[in-house]
Short mmCIF file of N, CA and C in Angstrom, two decimals:
data_model
loop_
_atom_site.label_atom_id
_atom_site.label_comp_id
_atom_site.label_asym_id
_atom_site.label_seq_id
_atom_site.Cartn_x
_atom_site.Cartn_y
_atom_site.Cartn_z
N MET A 1 -10.91 -6.11 23.31
CA MET A 1 -9.98 -7.17 22.72
C MET A 1 -8.51 -6.49 23.08
N THR A 2 -7.76 -7.45 23.39
CA THR A 2 -6.39 -7.23 23.69
C THR A 2 -5.29 -7.93 22.96
N LEU A 3 -3.84 -7.11 23.04
CA LEU A 3 -3.06 -7.92 22.50
C LEU A 3 -2.30 -8.73 23.71
N PHE A 4 -1.81 -10.04 23.28
CA PHE A 4 -1.77 -10.98 24.29
C PHE A 4 -0.02 -11.09 24.42
N CYS A 5 0.06 -9.97 25.46
CA CYS A 5 1.85 -10.03 25.79
C CYS A 5 2.00 -10.50 27.29
N GLN A 6 3.02 -11.41 27.19
CA GLN A 6 3.42 -12.04 28.13
C GLN A 6 4.68 -11.34 28.41
N GLU A 7 4.89 -11.04 30.11
CA GLU A 7 6.03 -10.32 30.61
C GLU A 7 6.90 -11.42 30.85
N THR A 8 7.75 -11.59 29.90
CA THR A 8 8.75 -13.11 30.41
C THR A 8 10.36 -12.42 29.57
N THR A 9 11.05 -12.62 30.29
CA THR A 9 12.30 -12.17 29.72
C THR A 9 13.17 -13.21 28.75
N PRO A 10 13.59 -12.87 27.54
CA PRO A 10 14.08 -13.80 26.94
C PRO A 10 15.16 -14.66 27.14
N GLN A 11 14.74 -16.03 27.22
CA GLN A 11 15.70 -16.98 27.65
C GLN A 11 15.79 -18.11 27.03
N GLN A 12 16.69 -19.08 26.80
CA GLN A 12 17.01 -20.21 25.94
C GLN A 12 16.08 -21.51 26.93
N GLY A 13 15.41 -21.71 26.16
CA GLY A 13 14.60 -23.05 26.78
C GLY A 13 13.02 -22.56 27.35
N THR A 14 12.85 -21.18 27.35
CA THR A 14 11.74 -20.83 27.54
C THR A 14 10.66 -21.35 26.55
N ASN A 15 9.59 -22.06 26.85
CA ASN A 15 8.68 -22.57 25.93
C ASN A 15 7.43 -22.35 26.34
N ASP A 16 6.51 -21.63 25.93
CA ASP A 16 5.13 -21.59 26.53
C ASP A 16 4.25 -22.36 25.54
N VAL A 17 2.99 -22.66 25.69
CA VAL A 17 1.95 -23.35 24.99
C VAL A 17 0.97 -22.55 24.98
N ILE A 18 0.37 -21.97 23.88
CA ILE A 18 -0.78 -21.26 23.61
C ILE A 18 -2.01 -22.48 22.73
N GLU A 19 -3.13 -22.32 23.03
CA GLU A 19 -4.21 -22.84 22.45
C GLU A 19 -5.24 -21.83 21.80
N GLY A 20 -5.61 -21.75 20.41
CA GLY A 20 -6.29 -20.71 19.86
C GLY A 20 -6.84 -21.29 18.63
N THR A 21 -7.41 -20.20 17.94
CA THR A 21 -7.97 -20.28 16.38
C THR A 21 -7.14 -19.21 15.71
N VAL A 22 -6.84 -19.85 14.55
CA VAL A 22 -5.96 -19.05 13.78
C VAL A 22 -6.66 -17.95 13.01
N VAL A 23 -6.33 -16.71 13.19
CA VAL A 23 -7.14 -15.71 12.64
C VAL A 23 -6.68 -15.35 11.30
N SER A 24 -5.25 -15.30 11.14
CA SER A 24 -4.67 -15.15 9.70
C SER A 24 -3.07 -15.68 9.88
N SER A 25 -2.90 -16.08 8.59
CA SER A 25 -1.37 -16.77 8.69
C SER A 25 -0.63 -16.31 7.28
N SER A 26 0.52 -16.28 7.09
CA SER A 26 1.17 -16.15 6.04
C SER A 26 2.54 -17.15 6.14
N PRO A 27 3.70 -17.25 5.33
CA PRO A 27 4.57 -17.88 5.43
C PRO A 27 5.54 -17.63 6.64
N GLU A 28 5.62 -16.16 6.80
CA GLU A 28 6.53 -15.63 8.16
C GLU A 28 5.63 -15.55 9.22
N THR A 29 4.59 -15.41 9.17
CA THR A 29 3.71 -15.04 10.39
C THR A 29 2.37 -15.77 10.73
N MET A 30 1.65 -15.54 11.82
CA MET A 30 0.62 -16.14 12.14
C MET A 30 -0.32 -15.40 13.35
N VAL A 31 -1.67 -15.12 13.35
CA VAL A 31 -2.24 -14.49 14.59
C VAL A 31 -3.11 -15.64 14.87
N VAL A 32 -3.29 -15.78 16.23
CA VAL A 32 -3.84 -16.74 16.64
C VAL A 32 -4.77 -15.89 17.99
N ARG A 33 -6.29 -16.25 17.87
CA ARG A 33 -7.06 -15.72 19.10
C ARG A 33 -7.40 -17.03 19.80
N THR A 34 -7.12 -16.50 21.32
CA THR A 34 -7.05 -17.51 22.23
C THR A 34 -8.49 -17.73 22.77
N GLY A 35 -8.84 -18.57 23.38
CA GLY A 35 -10.00 -18.69 24.09
C GLY A 35 -10.77 -17.41 25.13
N ASP A 36 -9.68 -16.55 25.61
CA ASP A 36 -10.53 -15.57 26.32
C ASP A 36 -10.32 -14.25 25.48
N ASN A 37 -10.38 -14.65 24.06
CA ASN A 37 -10.44 -13.47 23.31
C ASN A 37 -9.33 -12.34 23.02
N ARG A 38 -7.59 -12.83 23.51
CA ARG A 38 -6.77 -12.10 23.26
C ARG A 38 -6.24 -12.55 21.90
N TYR A 39 -5.36 -11.75 21.60
CA TYR A 39 -4.51 -12.13 20.01
C TYR A 39 -3.00 -12.14 20.15
N GLN A 40 -2.55 -13.23 19.80
CA GLN A 40 -1.14 -13.31 19.69
C GLN A 40 -0.50 -13.52 18.26
N LEU A 41 0.57 -12.79 18.24
CA LEU A 41 1.23 -12.71 17.06
C LEU A 41 2.67 -13.82 17.19
N PHE A 42 2.74 -14.47 16.06
CA PHE A 42 4.02 -15.53 16.03
C PHE A 42 4.72 -15.22 14.86
N THR A 43 6.09 -15.48 14.88
CA THR A 43 6.97 -15.68 13.76
C THR A 43 7.10 -17.01 13.63
N PHE A 44 7.71 -17.29 12.32
CA PHE A 44 8.19 -18.55 11.86
C PHE A 44 9.67 -18.51 11.31
N ASP A 45 10.69 -19.48 11.72
CA ASP A 45 11.79 -19.69 11.10
C ASP A 45 11.91 -20.76 10.52
N GLN A 46 13.10 -21.00 10.22
CA GLN A 46 13.54 -22.23 9.41
C GLN A 46 13.32 -23.75 9.98
N ASN A 47 13.20 -23.59 11.37
CA ASN A 47 13.52 -24.35 12.40
C ASN A 47 11.91 -24.90 13.00
N THR A 48 10.70 -23.95 12.49
CA THR A 48 9.57 -24.02 13.04
C THR A 48 8.99 -25.36 12.32
N THR A 49 8.44 -26.20 13.09
CA THR A 49 7.83 -27.05 12.91
C THR A 49 6.32 -26.92 12.80
N LYS A 50 5.73 -26.79 11.40
CA LYS A 50 4.19 -26.38 11.49
C LYS A 50 3.45 -27.24 10.16
N PRO A 51 2.19 -27.22 10.23
CA PRO A 51 1.56 -27.88 8.93
C PRO A 51 1.98 -26.87 7.66
N ARG A 52 1.77 -27.77 6.51
CA ARG A 52 1.71 -26.68 5.44
C ARG A 52 0.91 -25.66 5.17
N THR A 53 -0.26 -25.74 5.57
CA THR A 53 -1.28 -24.41 5.67
C THR A 53 -1.80 -24.71 6.68
N LEU A 54 -2.17 -23.19 7.04
CA LEU A 54 -2.89 -22.71 8.16
C LEU A 54 -3.88 -21.98 7.80
N PRO A 55 -5.23 -22.63 7.37
CA PRO A 55 -6.10 -21.46 7.18
C PRO A 55 -7.00 -20.90 8.58
N PRO A 56 -7.91 -19.86 8.27
CA PRO A 56 -8.33 -19.15 9.08
C PRO A 56 -9.48 -20.28 9.95
N ASP A 57 -9.55 -19.87 11.13
CA ASP A 57 -10.48 -20.72 11.93
C ASP A 57 -9.97 -21.96 11.99
N THR A 58 -8.47 -22.41 11.88
CA THR A 58 -8.05 -23.78 12.44
C THR A 58 -7.99 -23.64 13.75
N ARG A 59 -8.12 -24.75 14.64
CA ARG A 59 -7.83 -24.74 15.80
C ARG A 59 -6.13 -25.28 16.00
N VAL A 60 -5.30 -24.39 16.72
CA VAL A 60 -3.68 -24.89 16.97
C VAL A 60 -3.41 -24.63 18.14
N ARG A 61 -2.65 -25.50 18.52
CA ARG A 61 -1.44 -25.32 19.83
C ARG A 61 -0.47 -25.02 19.26
N VAL A 62 -0.06 -23.78 20.08
CA VAL A 62 1.38 -23.34 19.82
C VAL A 62 2.47 -23.37 20.75
N SER A 63 3.72 -24.12 20.38
CA SER A 63 4.75 -23.73 21.52
C SER A 63 5.48 -22.64 20.87
N SER A 64 6.15 -21.74 22.07
CA SER A 64 6.86 -20.75 21.48
C SER A 64 7.74 -20.21 22.20
N THR A 65 8.43 -19.30 22.13
CA THR A 65 9.64 -18.68 22.61
C THR A 65 9.66 -17.58 22.37
N PRO A 66 9.88 -16.61 23.60
CA PRO A 66 9.93 -15.17 23.20
C PRO A 66 11.16 -14.31 22.35
N THR A 67 10.63 -13.25 21.99
CA THR A 67 11.56 -12.75 20.76
C THR A 67 11.82 -11.42 21.46
N ASN A 68 12.78 -10.79 20.96
CA ASN A 68 13.16 -9.19 21.47
C ASN A 68 12.20 -8.26 21.11
N GLU A 69 11.38 -8.42 20.15
CA GLU A 69 10.23 -7.54 20.10
C GLU A 69 8.78 -7.86 21.08
N SER A 70 8.47 -6.72 21.74
CA SER A 70 6.96 -6.75 22.53
C SER A 70 5.78 -7.42 21.83
N GLY A 71 5.38 -8.24 22.15
CA GLY A 71 4.07 -9.06 21.76
C GLY A 71 4.30 -9.85 20.69
N VAL A 72 5.33 -10.37 20.16
CA VAL A 72 5.53 -11.22 19.12
C VAL A 72 6.47 -12.14 19.76
N ARG A 73 6.08 -13.69 19.46
CA ARG A 73 6.86 -14.70 19.72
C ARG A 73 7.14 -15.60 18.46
N LEU A 74 8.09 -16.35 18.81
CA LEU A 74 8.83 -17.10 17.79
C LEU A 74 8.22 -18.65 18.12
N ALA A 75 7.40 -18.94 17.10
CA ALA A 75 6.73 -20.39 17.01
C ALA A 75 7.47 -21.45 17.09
N THR A 76 7.89 -22.49 17.84
CA THR A 76 8.80 -23.44 17.46
C THR A 76 8.01 -24.72 16.85
N THR A 77 6.67 -25.03 17.52
CA THR A 77 6.13 -26.23 17.06
C THR A 77 4.38 -25.57 16.81
N VAL A 78 3.57 -25.87 15.77
CA VAL A 78 2.26 -25.65 15.44
C VAL A 78 1.88 -26.87 15.39
N THR A 79 0.88 -27.19 16.09
CA THR A 79 -0.06 -28.36 15.85
C THR A 79 -1.26 -28.19 15.64
N GLU A 80 -1.95 -28.85 14.56
CA GLU A 80 -3.37 -28.52 14.14
C GLU A 80 -4.43 -29.38 15.13
N LEU A 81 -5.02 -28.69 15.37
CA LEU A 81 -5.99 -29.72 16.73
C LEU A 81 -7.35 -29.68 15.63
N GLY A 82 -7.60 -29.28 14.65
CA GLY A 82 -8.61 -29.46 13.98
C GLY A 82 -9.32 -28.21 13.38
N GLY A 83 -10.51 -28.54 12.27
CA GLY A 83 -11.36 -27.05 12.23
C GLY A 83 -12.06 -26.56 13.63
N ALA A 84 -12.76 -25.58 13.15
CA ALA A 84 -13.49 -24.86 14.37
C ALA A 84 -14.57 -25.61 14.55
N SER A 85 -15.43 -25.31 15.77
CA SER A 85 -16.57 -26.30 15.96
C SER A 85 -17.71 -25.43 15.54
N THR A 86 -18.62 -26.09 15.11
CA THR A 86 -19.84 -25.40 14.67
C THR A 86 -20.18 -24.20 15.29
N ALA A 87 -20.34 -24.31 16.50
CA ALA A 87 -20.66 -22.75 17.61
C ALA A 87 -19.67 -21.94 17.30
N GLN A 88 -18.25 -22.03 17.33
CA GLN A 88 -17.15 -21.13 16.96
C GLN A 88 -17.31 -20.56 15.79
N ALA A 89 -17.62 -21.57 14.46
CA ALA A 89 -17.68 -21.18 13.32
C ALA A 89 -18.69 -20.09 12.86
N GLY A 90 -19.96 -19.94 13.70
CA GLY A 90 -20.82 -19.40 13.67
C GLY A 90 -20.36 -17.68 14.05
N GLN A 91 -19.61 -17.47 15.11
CA GLN A 91 -19.06 -16.73 15.84
C GLN A 91 -18.06 -15.87 15.06
N THR A 92 -17.17 -16.79 14.35
CA THR A 92 -16.02 -16.11 13.87
C THR A 92 -16.43 -14.91 12.93
N SER A 93 -17.37 -15.28 11.87
CA SER A 93 -17.92 -13.98 11.04
C SER A 93 -18.33 -12.74 11.95
N LYS A 94 -18.50 -12.87 13.27
CA LYS A 94 -19.37 -11.80 13.71
C LYS A 94 -18.29 -11.28 14.70
N GLN A 95 -17.45 -11.72 14.96
CA GLN A 95 -16.25 -11.29 15.97
C GLN A 95 -15.33 -10.02 15.31
N ALA A 96 -14.96 -9.31 15.66
CA ALA A 96 -14.43 -8.35 15.42
C ALA A 96 -12.83 -8.48 14.72
N PRO A 97 -12.00 -7.99 13.71
CA PRO A 97 -10.69 -8.33 13.63
C PRO A 97 -9.86 -8.03 14.51
N PRO A 98 -8.72 -8.49 14.41
CA PRO A 98 -7.42 -8.26 15.33
C PRO A 98 -7.37 -6.84 15.47
N PRO A 99 -6.85 -6.42 16.74
CA PRO A 99 -6.61 -4.75 17.00
C PRO A 99 -5.65 -4.32 16.08
N PRO A 100 -5.57 -3.16 15.74
CA PRO A 100 -4.85 -2.51 14.88
C PRO A 100 -3.12 -2.81 15.16
N SER A 101 -2.87 -2.77 16.27
CA SER A 101 -1.60 -2.90 16.81
C SER A 101 -0.94 -4.00 16.10
N VAL A 102 -2.12 -5.27 16.30
CA VAL A 102 -1.52 -6.87 15.93
C VAL A 102 -1.19 -6.84 14.12
N THR A 103 -2.31 -6.09 13.38
CA THR A 103 -2.50 -6.12 12.29
C THR A 103 -1.24 -5.41 11.74
N LYS A 104 -0.65 -4.16 12.32
CA LYS A 104 0.19 -3.11 12.12
C LYS A 104 1.64 -3.76 11.99
N GLN A 105 2.31 -4.82 13.26
CA GLN A 105 3.20 -5.62 13.82
C GLN A 105 3.25 -6.71 12.74
N GLU A 106 2.08 -7.10 11.95
CA GLU A 106 2.27 -8.17 11.03
C GLU A 106 2.71 -7.62 9.70
N ARG A 107 2.14 -6.31 9.58
CA ARG A 107 2.42 -6.12 8.39
C ARG A 107 4.04 -5.63 8.24
N ASN A 108 4.71 -5.14 9.37
CA ASN A 108 5.82 -4.50 9.37
C ASN A 108 6.62 -5.70 9.46
N ILE A 109 6.50 -6.88 10.04
CA ILE A 109 7.22 -8.07 9.75
C ILE A 109 7.48 -8.58 8.35
N GLU A 110 6.01 -8.64 7.72
CA GLU A 110 6.06 -8.89 6.27
C GLU A 110 7.00 -8.08 5.58
N ARG A 111 6.89 -6.87 5.61
CA ARG A 111 7.52 -6.06 4.77
C ARG A 111 9.07 -6.04 5.05
N GLU A 112 9.33 -6.39 6.29
CA GLU A 112 10.97 -6.63 6.60
C GLU A 112 11.29 -7.69 5.83
N VAL A 113 10.77 -9.10 6.05
CA VAL A 113 11.07 -10.34 5.30
C VAL A 113 11.41 -10.11 3.78
N ARG A 114 10.74 -9.04 3.03
CA ARG A 114 10.59 -8.88 1.50
C ARG A 114 11.59 -8.14 1.17
N ARG A 115 12.73 -7.38 2.18
CA ARG A 115 13.21 -6.36 1.57
C ARG A 115 14.14 -6.69 0.75
N TRP A 116 14.35 -6.16 -0.68
CA TRP A 116 15.50 -6.44 -1.34
C TRP A 116 15.82 -5.13 -2.16
N HIS A 117 17.07 -4.76 -2.45
CA HIS A 117 17.34 -3.39 -2.70
C HIS A 117 18.43 -3.67 -3.84
N VAL A 118 18.93 -2.75 -4.86
CA VAL A 118 19.39 -2.71 -5.99
C VAL A 118 20.10 -1.31 -5.97
N GLY A 119 21.21 -1.09 -6.13
CA GLY A 119 22.07 -0.01 -6.67
C GLY A 119 22.84 0.22 -7.43
N VAL A 120 23.38 1.18 -8.31
CA VAL A 120 24.28 1.55 -8.96
C VAL A 120 25.11 2.46 -8.53
N ARG A 121 26.46 2.38 -8.93
CA ARG A 121 27.54 3.46 -8.35
C ARG A 121 28.50 3.55 -9.23
N ALA A 122 29.02 4.86 -9.51
CA ALA A 122 30.10 5.19 -10.47
C ALA A 122 31.04 6.12 -9.83
N GLY A 123 32.27 6.26 -10.41
CA GLY A 123 33.34 6.95 -9.84
C GLY A 123 34.42 7.23 -10.76
N ALA A 124 35.47 8.21 -10.51
CA ALA A 124 36.46 8.55 -11.38
C ALA A 124 37.55 8.88 -10.54
N ALA A 125 38.99 8.80 -10.94
CA ALA A 125 40.10 8.93 -9.96
C ALA A 125 40.90 9.52 -10.89
N LEU A 126 41.68 11.02 -10.60
CA LEU A 126 42.75 11.54 -11.33
C LEU A 126 44.02 10.75 -11.47
N ASP A 127 44.39 9.86 -10.34
CA ASP A 127 45.52 9.70 -10.35
C ASP A 127 45.79 8.32 -9.86
N PRO A 128 45.91 7.28 -10.72
CA PRO A 128 45.83 7.12 -11.82
C PRO A 128 44.30 7.10 -12.49
N GLU A 129 44.29 7.34 -13.84
CA GLU A 129 43.20 7.71 -14.42
C GLU A 129 42.37 6.42 -14.64
N LEU A 130 41.34 6.55 -13.61
CA LEU A 130 40.45 5.67 -13.66
C LEU A 130 38.92 5.90 -13.68
N PHE A 131 38.24 5.05 -14.40
CA PHE A 131 36.80 5.16 -14.20
C PHE A 131 36.17 3.99 -13.78
N LEU A 132 35.38 3.91 -12.89
CA LEU A 132 34.71 2.99 -12.39
C LEU A 132 33.54 2.72 -12.15
N PHE A 133 32.60 1.85 -12.49
CA PHE A 133 31.26 1.65 -12.23
C PHE A 133 30.86 0.31 -11.40
N GLY A 134 29.86 0.13 -10.84
CA GLY A 134 29.40 -1.02 -10.20
C GLY A 134 28.00 -0.97 -9.90
N VAL A 135 27.55 -2.48 -9.53
CA VAL A 135 26.02 -2.64 -9.21
C VAL A 135 26.11 -3.25 -7.73
N HIS A 136 25.18 -3.38 -6.97
CA HIS A 136 25.24 -4.12 -5.81
C HIS A 136 23.49 -4.43 -5.73
N SER A 137 23.35 -5.23 -4.65
CA SER A 137 21.71 -5.45 -4.19
C SER A 137 22.32 -6.06 -2.79
N GLN A 138 21.31 -5.80 -2.02
CA GLN A 138 21.10 -5.78 -0.66
C GLN A 138 19.81 -6.93 -0.38
N ILE A 139 19.93 -7.97 -0.18
CA ILE A 139 18.99 -9.14 0.24
C ILE A 139 18.95 -9.63 1.73
N GLY A 140 17.79 -9.34 2.30
CA GLY A 140 18.08 -9.50 3.91
C GLY A 140 16.61 -9.34 4.53
N PRO A 141 16.23 -9.57 5.67
CA PRO A 141 17.28 -10.50 6.46
C PRO A 141 17.15 -11.72 5.96
N ILE A 142 18.13 -12.42 6.40
CA ILE A 142 18.42 -13.89 5.80
C ILE A 142 18.32 -14.96 7.21
N PHE A 143 19.40 -15.09 7.75
CA PHE A 143 18.98 -15.91 8.95
C PHE A 143 18.48 -15.24 10.39
N SER A 144 18.72 -14.06 10.21
CA SER A 144 18.47 -13.40 11.48
C SER A 144 18.19 -11.85 11.14
N HIS A 145 17.33 -11.28 11.69
CA HIS A 145 16.85 -9.70 11.60
C HIS A 145 18.13 -8.79 11.56
N LYS A 146 19.28 -9.39 12.06
CA LYS A 146 20.82 -8.50 11.64
C LYS A 146 21.49 -8.92 10.79
N VAL A 147 21.27 -9.90 9.95
CA VAL A 147 22.15 -10.52 8.99
C VAL A 147 21.52 -10.16 7.55
N SER A 148 22.42 -9.52 6.63
CA SER A 148 22.06 -9.46 5.48
C SER A 148 22.85 -9.70 4.45
N PHE A 149 22.73 -10.17 3.29
CA PHE A 149 23.61 -10.76 2.03
C PHE A 149 23.69 -9.10 1.09
N ARG A 150 24.98 -8.73 0.55
CA ARG A 150 25.30 -7.69 -0.29
C ARG A 150 26.00 -7.98 -1.27
N PRO A 151 25.65 -8.76 -2.08
CA PRO A 151 26.55 -8.61 -3.22
C PRO A 151 26.90 -7.64 -4.24
N ASN A 152 27.98 -7.58 -4.90
CA ASN A 152 28.41 -6.55 -5.75
C ASN A 152 29.33 -7.19 -6.96
N ALA A 153 29.47 -6.04 -7.69
CA ALA A 153 30.12 -6.04 -9.05
C ALA A 153 30.68 -4.83 -9.21
N GLU A 154 32.33 -4.69 -9.25
CA GLU A 154 32.67 -3.46 -9.74
C GLU A 154 33.68 -3.77 -11.02
N PHE A 155 33.82 -2.80 -11.88
CA PHE A 155 34.56 -2.70 -13.20
C PHE A 155 35.16 -1.45 -13.06
N ALA A 156 36.36 -1.58 -13.26
CA ALA A 156 37.46 -0.08 -13.34
C ALA A 156 38.34 -0.33 -14.66
N PHE A 157 38.46 0.72 -15.17
CA PHE A 157 39.25 1.02 -16.48
C PHE A 157 40.08 2.00 -16.28
N GLY A 158 41.50 1.95 -16.77
CA GLY A 158 42.08 3.17 -16.74
C GLY A 158 43.54 2.97 -17.58
#
């Protein structure tokens, strides 16, 4: 079993179609096993068109574009083709799980999506005599993996 990595350079408009069976899915990611027993990891964004749920063993057709991460593609459209056939359903439970590299990459993406941090800070100044404290949080990534939101509040007395 191998991870399905296509050697393409990220270009606008590059759209590839892959058909296969859903191995696992979450609100942010999906792993699909192709007919030749290769695995492809897809991520979703707010523009992805997909069914509300994607249970394992569902046959899908995925249109996708390359991302900056090797082995990961951004799904643009996911179309459900129907449940697994009887022959495939019998084989599904006997087949090995996805390679560790796919599972690790999927977990890293999930962890990155759920990042949320909170912090506290305090300080003192001698001229003018001030005491300040504040709180902040970091929420992100939001629209891109490079964009985070960091609201804060500061209070100073002197």
